[in-house]
Amino acid sequence: MSRMPTHVAVIGAGVAGCACARALQDSGLRVTVFEKSRGVGGRLATRRPFGLEDPLGIDHGAPIALPTAGDPNSLAQLRRLGAPFHDGAQDGVVGRAGMSDLARRLAAPEGGETLRIEFETEIAEVARGDDDWLLRSTDGASHGPFDAVVAAAPAAQTRALLGDACPSSETEASYAPVMSVLAVFDPAPLDDLGPATLISPVAPLKRVDRMGGRPGRALGGREAWVGHADQDWSEQHKNTDREEIAAALIGPLKRAIGVTAEPTYVAGHRWLYAIVNQPVGRAYWLSAPTAAGPGPIGCCGDWRLGPHVGDAFRSGDLLAKALIDRIS
């Protein structure tokens, strides 16, 4: 059996990575998380276009956190992180300060120990040593040594990171892209703002969300909307630049919400790994125990179970429990 790992590297600070790191750290292990962006959450993204001091945030990633299908406990787990929310079709959860708040509550819980996260550090390679693992980032720096490694990145990045250390069948998942438009109106253009979510409002949009319709949001007299394009349009435009996406989708967004005023802020966004449409079907992968060599290596993410935030949380949490069981 592998020797007990004491320092675990987790690559990726989305929900799966944060859930895994949180459970590992709470068990007494030393954990370092590496995240290529400036904040936690991954596709649980909240953009603050007017700066961190401005209260207006726009949830331009996953619009609602949904539980794992067939797992009634996963909704209760998500509700501990955010506010219950019904979008007109499904019961889920949203972050009170923004969708990224769900991951932030995992990374820095009230009364708990904050995760150690190295932001703006993109890991390019996981290198096997005789007794441990080293990570190399895109800036050429080395990190480690580590006794165990968890990859909590999308499937393609995980495959590139782990290479021959992980069977190729364990990263065979596929995604559908989603192209989005964000718009802010100042002042709010409507007296009757209508429902918080519009499903299939105006083609090619499949969903429009009003930020002011979310619990606890302070927008300072303004209003912000996000429109997500349908999968066919998104697939056709996944290589289109963000400015062109915004220009193409702002008209349908205005028609969907019934305004003629021009927004004071508009932006497009491309989510290339937005919706898992073919998951692996197993909650996580963890290397087999060995008598010699470096410690365990594993991977987790929504792409292992399905398209929902609950799938990502469950994958990361179950991998952490398996790793803890391995070393206890």
Short mmCIF file of C-alpha atoms in Angstrom, two decimals:
data_model
loop_
_atom_site.label_atom_id
_atom_site.label_comp_id
_atom_site.label_asym_id
_atom_site.label_seq_id
_atom_site.Cartn_x
_atom_site.Cartn_y
_atom_site.Cartn_z
CA MET A 1 0.00 0.00 0.00
CA SER A 2 1.14 3.55 -0.68
CA ARG A 3 2.60 5.50 2.19
CA MET A 4 0.30 8.00 3.85
CA PRO A 5 0.13 11.27 1.91
CA THR A 6 0.48 14.36 4.06
CA HIS A 7 0.53 17.09 1.38
CA VAL A 8 -2.04 16.87 -1.42
CA ALA A 9 -2.13 19.09 -4.52
CA VAL A 10 -5.56 19.84 -6.00
CA ILE A 11 -5.52 21.31 -9.51
CA GLY A 12 -8.59 23.46 -10.10
CA ALA A 13 -10.72 25.56 -7.74
CA GLY A 14 -14.13 24.92 -9.23
CA VAL A 15 -16.82 23.23 -7.14
CA ALA A 16 -15.30 19.75 -7.55
CA GLY A 17 -11.81 20.93 -6.59
CA CYS A 18 -13.02 23.02 -3.66
CA ALA A 19 -15.28 20.23 -2.36
CA CYS A 20 -12.43 17.73 -2.58
CA ALA A 21 -9.90 20.08 -0.99
CA ARG A 22 -12.32 21.04 1.79
CA ALA A 23 -12.97 17.42 2.78
CA LEU A 24 -9.26 16.55 2.63
CA GLN A 25 -8.24 19.54 4.73
CA ASP A 26 -11.00 18.97 7.26
CA SER A 27 -9.67 15.42 7.72
CA GLY A 28 -6.31 16.83 8.81
CA LEU A 29 -4.34 16.64 5.56
CA ARG A 30 -2.26 19.51 4.24
CA VAL A 31 -3.73 20.74 0.94
CA THR A 32 -2.62 23.25 -1.68
CA VAL A 33 -5.01 24.19 -4.49
CA PHE A 34 -3.76 25.58 -7.82
CA GLU A 35 -6.12 27.74 -9.87
CA LYS A 36 -5.28 29.37 -13.20
CA SER A 37 -7.75 32.24 -12.80
CA ARG A 38 -8.08 34.98 -10.18
CA GLY A 39 -10.91 33.40 -8.20
CA VAL A 40 -12.74 30.23 -7.26
CA GLY A 41 -15.82 28.75 -8.87
CA GLY A 42 -14.94 27.76 -12.44
CA ARG A 43 -18.24 27.92 -14.34
CA LEU A 44 -19.91 29.23 -11.18
CA ALA A 45 -18.79 32.64 -12.34
CA THR A 46 -19.84 36.11 -11.20
CA ARG A 47 -18.48 39.10 -13.13
CA ARG A 48 -18.20 42.48 -11.43
CA PRO A 49 -17.81 44.82 -14.41
CA PHE A 50 -17.54 47.99 -12.34
CA GLY A 51 -15.01 46.73 -9.80
CA LEU A 52 -15.05 44.68 -6.62
CA GLU A 53 -16.32 47.59 -4.55
CA ASP A 54 -19.45 47.94 -6.69
CA PRO A 55 -22.36 45.77 -5.50
CA LEU A 56 -23.47 44.78 -9.00
CA GLY A 57 -22.48 41.25 -9.96
CA ILE A 58 -23.52 39.29 -13.04
CA ASP A 59 -23.81 35.48 -12.91
CA HIS A 60 -22.63 34.77 -16.43
CA GLY A 61 -21.72 31.11 -15.87
CA ALA A 62 -24.02 28.41 -14.50
CA PRO A 63 -27.31 30.25 -13.82
CA ILE A 64 -28.49 27.86 -11.08
CA ALA A 65 -26.91 25.09 -9.02
CA LEU A 66 -28.91 21.91 -9.53
CA PRO A 67 -28.54 18.72 -7.50
CA THR A 68 -27.31 15.36 -8.71
CA ALA A 69 -30.15 13.54 -10.46
CA GLY A 70 -31.62 10.84 -8.24
CA ASP A 71 -29.73 12.01 -5.13
CA PRO A 72 -32.09 13.89 -2.77
CA ASN A 73 -29.25 14.65 -0.34
CA SER A 74 -27.31 16.70 -2.87
CA LEU A 75 -29.89 19.51 -2.89
CA ALA A 76 -29.60 19.81 0.89
CA GLN A 77 -25.81 19.96 0.55
CA LEU A 78 -26.06 22.80 -1.97
CA ARG A 79 -28.54 24.71 0.18
CA ARG A 80 -25.96 24.87 2.96
CA LEU A 81 -23.85 26.93 0.54
CA GLY A 82 -26.45 29.31 -0.88
CA ALA A 83 -30.09 30.36 -1.21
CA PRO A 84 -32.97 28.18 -2.48
CA PHE A 85 -34.12 29.30 -5.92
CA HIS A 86 -36.87 28.19 -8.31
CA ASP A 87 -36.29 29.23 -11.91
CA GLY A 88 -39.75 28.38 -13.20
CA ALA A 89 -38.69 24.89 -14.21
CA GLN A 90 -36.44 23.46 -11.50
CA ASP A 91 -35.58 23.82 -7.82
CA GLY A 92 -31.96 24.67 -7.15
CA VAL A 93 -29.67 27.06 -5.33
CA VAL A 94 -27.99 30.40 -6.10
CA GLY A 95 -25.22 32.19 -4.26
CA ARG A 96 -26.40 35.16 -2.20
CA ALA A 97 -23.54 37.38 -3.36
CA GLY A 98 -23.20 35.70 -6.75
CA MET A 99 -22.93 32.15 -8.07
CA SER A 100 -19.20 32.09 -7.31
CA ASP A 101 -20.16 32.50 -3.65
CA LEU A 102 -21.10 28.79 -3.58
CA ALA A 103 -17.49 27.79 -4.22
CA ARG A 104 -16.20 30.60 -2.01
CA ARG A 105 -18.15 29.18 0.92
CA LEU A 106 -16.28 25.90 0.41
CA ALA A 107 -12.93 27.63 0.13
CA ALA A 108 -13.41 29.92 3.12
CA PRO A 109 -16.24 28.72 5.38
CA GLU A 110 -17.39 30.80 8.32
CA GLY A 111 -15.56 29.59 11.41
CA GLY A 112 -13.41 27.20 9.35
CA GLU A 113 -9.88 27.16 8.02
CA THR A 114 -9.48 28.81 4.64
CA LEU A 115 -8.05 26.68 1.85
CA ARG A 116 -4.58 27.55 0.64
CA ILE A 117 -5.07 28.49 -3.02
CA GLU A 118 -2.36 29.59 -5.44
CA PHE A 119 -4.29 31.82 -7.85
CA GLU A 120 -3.20 32.69 -11.39
CA THR A 121 -1.07 29.56 -11.43
CA GLU A 122 -1.80 27.30 -14.40
CA ILE A 123 -0.37 23.82 -14.01
CA ALA A 124 1.03 22.43 -17.24
CA GLU A 125 2.57 19.15 -16.09
CA VAL A 126 2.31 16.58 -13.33
CA ALA A 127 5.70 14.87 -13.06
CA ARG A 128 6.26 11.55 -11.29
CA GLY A 129 9.26 11.26 -9.00
CA ASP A 130 10.63 8.23 -7.18
CA ASP A 131 8.57 8.87 -4.07
CA ASP A 132 6.45 11.95 -4.79
CA TRP A 133 4.93 14.25 -7.41
CA LEU A 134 6.09 17.60 -8.76
CA LEU A 135 3.92 20.13 -10.57
CA ARG A 136 5.20 22.52 -13.20
CA SER A 137 3.28 25.66 -14.08
CA THR A 138 3.18 27.46 -17.40
CA ASP A 139 5.58 30.11 -16.11
CA GLY A 140 8.26 27.42 -15.69
CA ALA A 141 8.07 27.24 -11.89
CA SER A 142 8.09 23.94 -9.99
CA HIS A 143 5.71 23.23 -7.11
CA GLY A 144 5.99 20.48 -4.56
CA PRO A 145 6.90 17.83 -3.77
CA PHE A 146 3.45 16.40 -3.10
CA ASP A 147 2.44 13.02 -1.73
CA ALA A 148 -0.78 12.88 -3.75
CA VAL A 149 -2.37 14.81 -6.62
CA VAL A 150 -6.01 15.46 -7.57
CA ALA A 151 -6.91 16.91 -10.97
CA ALA A 152 -10.23 18.77 -10.82
CA ALA A 153 -10.08 20.29 -14.31
CA PRO A 154 -12.25 19.62 -17.41
CA ALA A 155 -11.74 16.23 -19.03
CA ALA A 156 -9.39 17.34 -21.82
CA GLN A 157 -7.12 19.25 -19.45
CA THR A 158 -7.13 16.35 -17.00
CA ARG A 159 -6.10 13.98 -19.77
CA ALA A 160 -3.22 16.27 -20.72
CA LEU A 161 -2.12 16.71 -17.11
CA LEU A 162 -2.21 13.09 -16.00
CA GLY A 163 -1.13 11.47 -19.25
CA ASP A 164 -0.25 7.78 -18.97
CA ALA A 165 -0.81 7.87 -15.21
CA CYS A 166 -4.58 7.75 -15.85
CA PRO A 167 -6.36 5.30 -18.19
CA SER A 168 -7.74 7.06 -21.25
CA SER A 169 -11.18 5.54 -20.61
CA GLU A 170 -11.37 7.59 -17.41
CA THR A 171 -11.32 10.89 -19.30
CA GLU A 172 -13.69 10.04 -22.16
CA ALA A 173 -16.30 12.76 -21.67
CA SER A 174 -17.69 15.41 -23.99
CA TYR A 175 -19.14 18.89 -23.55
CA ALA A 176 -21.45 21.28 -25.34
CA PRO A 177 -20.47 24.98 -25.48
CA VAL A 178 -22.71 27.87 -24.45
CA MET A 179 -22.34 31.42 -25.76
CA SER A 180 -23.67 34.16 -23.48
CA VAL A 181 -24.43 37.88 -23.47
CA LEU A 182 -24.33 40.14 -20.38
CA ALA A 183 -26.14 43.48 -20.22
CA VAL A 184 -26.52 46.22 -17.60
CA PHE A 185 -29.15 48.97 -17.82
CA ASP A 186 -28.75 52.12 -15.72
CA PRO A 187 -31.31 53.02 -14.54
CA ALA A 188 -33.44 49.87 -14.59
CA PRO A 189 -35.57 50.25 -17.75
CA LEU A 190 -38.79 48.62 -16.53
CA ASP A 191 -41.22 49.25 -13.68
CA ASP A 192 -42.52 45.69 -13.92
CA LEU A 193 -39.38 43.60 -14.31
CA GLY A 194 -41.27 40.33 -14.71
CA PRO A 195 -40.03 36.85 -13.73
CA ALA A 196 -36.46 36.22 -12.66
CA THR A 197 -35.95 33.63 -15.42
CA LEU A 198 -37.30 33.29 -18.95
CA ILE A 199 -36.97 29.85 -20.54
CA SER A 200 -36.68 29.71 -24.36
CA PRO A 201 -37.58 33.42 -24.65
CA VAL A 202 -36.41 34.59 -28.12
CA ALA A 203 -34.28 32.52 -30.51
CA PRO A 204 -31.42 31.83 -30.39
CA LEU A 205 -31.56 32.40 -26.62
CA LYS A 206 -32.62 29.41 -24.55
CA ARG A 207 -32.62 31.21 -21.19
CA VAL A 208 -32.53 34.74 -19.79
CA ASP A 209 -31.85 35.49 -16.11
CA ARG A 210 -32.51 38.76 -14.28
CA MET A 211 -29.95 39.43 -11.56
CA GLY A 212 -32.34 41.58 -9.51
CA GLY A 213 -34.68 38.60 -9.21
CA ARG A 214 -32.12 36.66 -7.19
CA PRO A 215 -32.11 36.58 -3.37
CA GLY A 216 -30.02 39.21 -1.62
CA ARG A 217 -28.78 41.05 -4.71
CA ALA A 218 -28.06 44.79 -4.42
CA LEU A 219 -27.80 46.45 -7.82
CA GLY A 220 -27.89 50.12 -6.89
CA GLY A 221 -30.94 51.09 -8.99
CA ARG A 222 -29.62 49.33 -12.07
CA GLU A 223 -30.63 46.02 -13.62
CA ALA A 224 -28.56 43.29 -15.21
CA TRP A 225 -29.56 40.38 -17.40
CA VAL A 226 -27.72 37.38 -18.84
CA GLY A 227 -28.84 35.53 -21.94
CA HIS A 228 -27.57 32.04 -22.81
CA ALA A 229 -27.78 30.84 -26.41
CA ASP A 230 -29.10 27.42 -27.35
CA GLN A 231 -26.71 24.58 -28.07
CA ASP A 232 -27.03 24.67 -31.88
CA TRP A 233 -26.23 28.37 -32.09
CA SER A 234 -23.47 28.04 -29.50
CA GLU A 235 -21.83 25.20 -31.38
CA GLN A 236 -21.94 27.16 -34.63
CA HIS A 237 -20.36 30.23 -32.98
CA LYS A 238 -17.89 28.67 -30.54
CA ASN A 239 -14.98 30.17 -32.49
CA THR A 240 -16.60 33.61 -32.82
CA ASP A 241 -14.96 36.37 -30.81
CA ARG A 242 -16.73 37.74 -27.74
CA GLU A 243 -17.53 41.14 -29.27
CA GLU A 244 -19.36 39.52 -32.19
CA ILE A 245 -21.26 37.22 -29.82
CA ALA A 246 -22.41 40.22 -27.80
CA ALA A 247 -23.49 42.09 -30.96
CA ALA A 248 -25.45 39.08 -32.22
CA LEU A 249 -27.24 38.32 -28.94
CA ILE A 250 -28.03 41.74 -27.47
CA GLY A 251 -30.98 42.25 -29.87
CA PRO A 252 -32.69 38.96 -28.91
CA LEU A 253 -32.02 39.75 -25.23
CA LYS A 254 -33.70 43.18 -25.48
CA ARG A 255 -36.68 41.67 -27.28
CA ALA A 256 -36.96 38.93 -24.65
CA ILE A 257 -37.16 41.40 -21.77
CA GLY A 258 -39.15 43.99 -23.71
CA VAL A 259 -36.87 47.03 -23.70
CA THR A 260 -35.71 49.45 -26.37
CA ALA A 261 -33.12 51.30 -24.27
CA GLU A 262 -29.48 50.64 -24.94
CA PRO A 263 -27.45 48.96 -22.19
CA THR A 264 -24.72 50.90 -20.41
CA TYR A 265 -22.62 47.74 -20.38
CA VAL A 266 -22.69 44.77 -22.73
CA ALA A 267 -20.29 41.86 -23.14
CA GLY A 268 -20.15 38.43 -24.68
CA HIS A 269 -18.68 35.28 -23.17
CA ARG A 270 -17.75 31.87 -24.56
CA TRP A 271 -18.13 28.83 -22.32
CA LEU A 272 -16.46 26.05 -24.29
CA TYR A 273 -16.90 23.47 -21.51
CA ALA A 274 -20.36 24.51 -20.38
CA ILE A 275 -22.60 21.44 -20.37
CA VAL A 276 -21.51 17.85 -19.89
CA ASN A 277 -23.46 15.85 -22.46
CA GLN A 278 -21.56 12.55 -22.15
CA PRO A 279 -20.17 11.90 -18.65
CA VAL A 280 -17.80 9.07 -17.79
CA GLY A 281 -20.42 7.57 -15.48
CA ARG A 282 -18.18 6.98 -12.46
CA ALA A 283 -17.89 9.53 -9.67
CA TYR A 284 -14.08 9.69 -9.65
CA TRP A 285 -10.91 7.87 -10.57
CA LEU A 286 -8.18 7.02 -8.05
CA SER A 287 -4.99 5.13 -8.87
CA ALA A 288 -4.59 1.64 -7.45
CA PRO A 289 -2.53 1.13 -4.27
CA THR A 290 1.15 0.38 -4.85
CA ALA A 291 3.89 -0.86 -2.56
CA ALA A 292 6.48 1.59 -3.91
CA GLY A 293 6.66 4.86 -5.80
CA PRO A 294 4.68 8.07 -5.34
CA GLY A 295 1.33 8.20 -3.58
CA PRO A 296 -2.16 8.23 -5.10
CA ILE A 297 -3.28 10.33 -8.02
CA GLY A 298 -6.90 10.90 -9.01
CA CYS A 299 -9.41 13.06 -10.84
CA CYS A 300 -12.89 14.43 -10.29
CA GLY A 301 -15.34 16.87 -11.87
CA ASP A 302 -18.88 17.25 -13.15
CA TRP A 303 -17.79 15.49 -16.33
CA ARG A 304 -17.61 12.24 -14.41
CA LEU A 305 -21.31 12.20 -13.38
CA GLY A 306 -23.35 14.79 -15.26
CA PRO A 307 -24.01 18.44 -16.09
CA HIS A 308 -25.07 19.82 -12.72
CA VAL A 309 -23.24 21.61 -9.91
CA GLY A 310 -24.36 18.82 -7.60
CA ASP A 311 -22.52 16.34 -9.84
CA ALA A 312 -19.30 18.32 -9.45
CA PHE A 313 -19.69 18.58 -5.67
CA ARG A 314 -20.47 14.88 -5.30
CA SER A 315 -17.54 13.85 -7.49
CA GLY A 316 -15.03 15.92 -5.52
CA ASP A 317 -16.43 14.94 -2.14
CA LEU A 318 -16.47 11.21 -2.95
CA LEU A 319 -12.91 11.29 -4.28
CA ALA A 320 -11.75 12.94 -1.06
CA LYS A 321 -13.47 10.26 1.01
CA ALA A 322 -11.89 7.51 -1.07
CA LEU A 323 -8.46 9.08 -0.68
CA ILE A 324 -8.95 9.47 3.08
CA ASP A 325 -10.07 5.83 3.34
CA ARG A 326 -6.98 4.78 1.39
CA ILE A 327 -4.58 6.41 3.79
CA SER A 328 -6.35 5.90 7.13
#
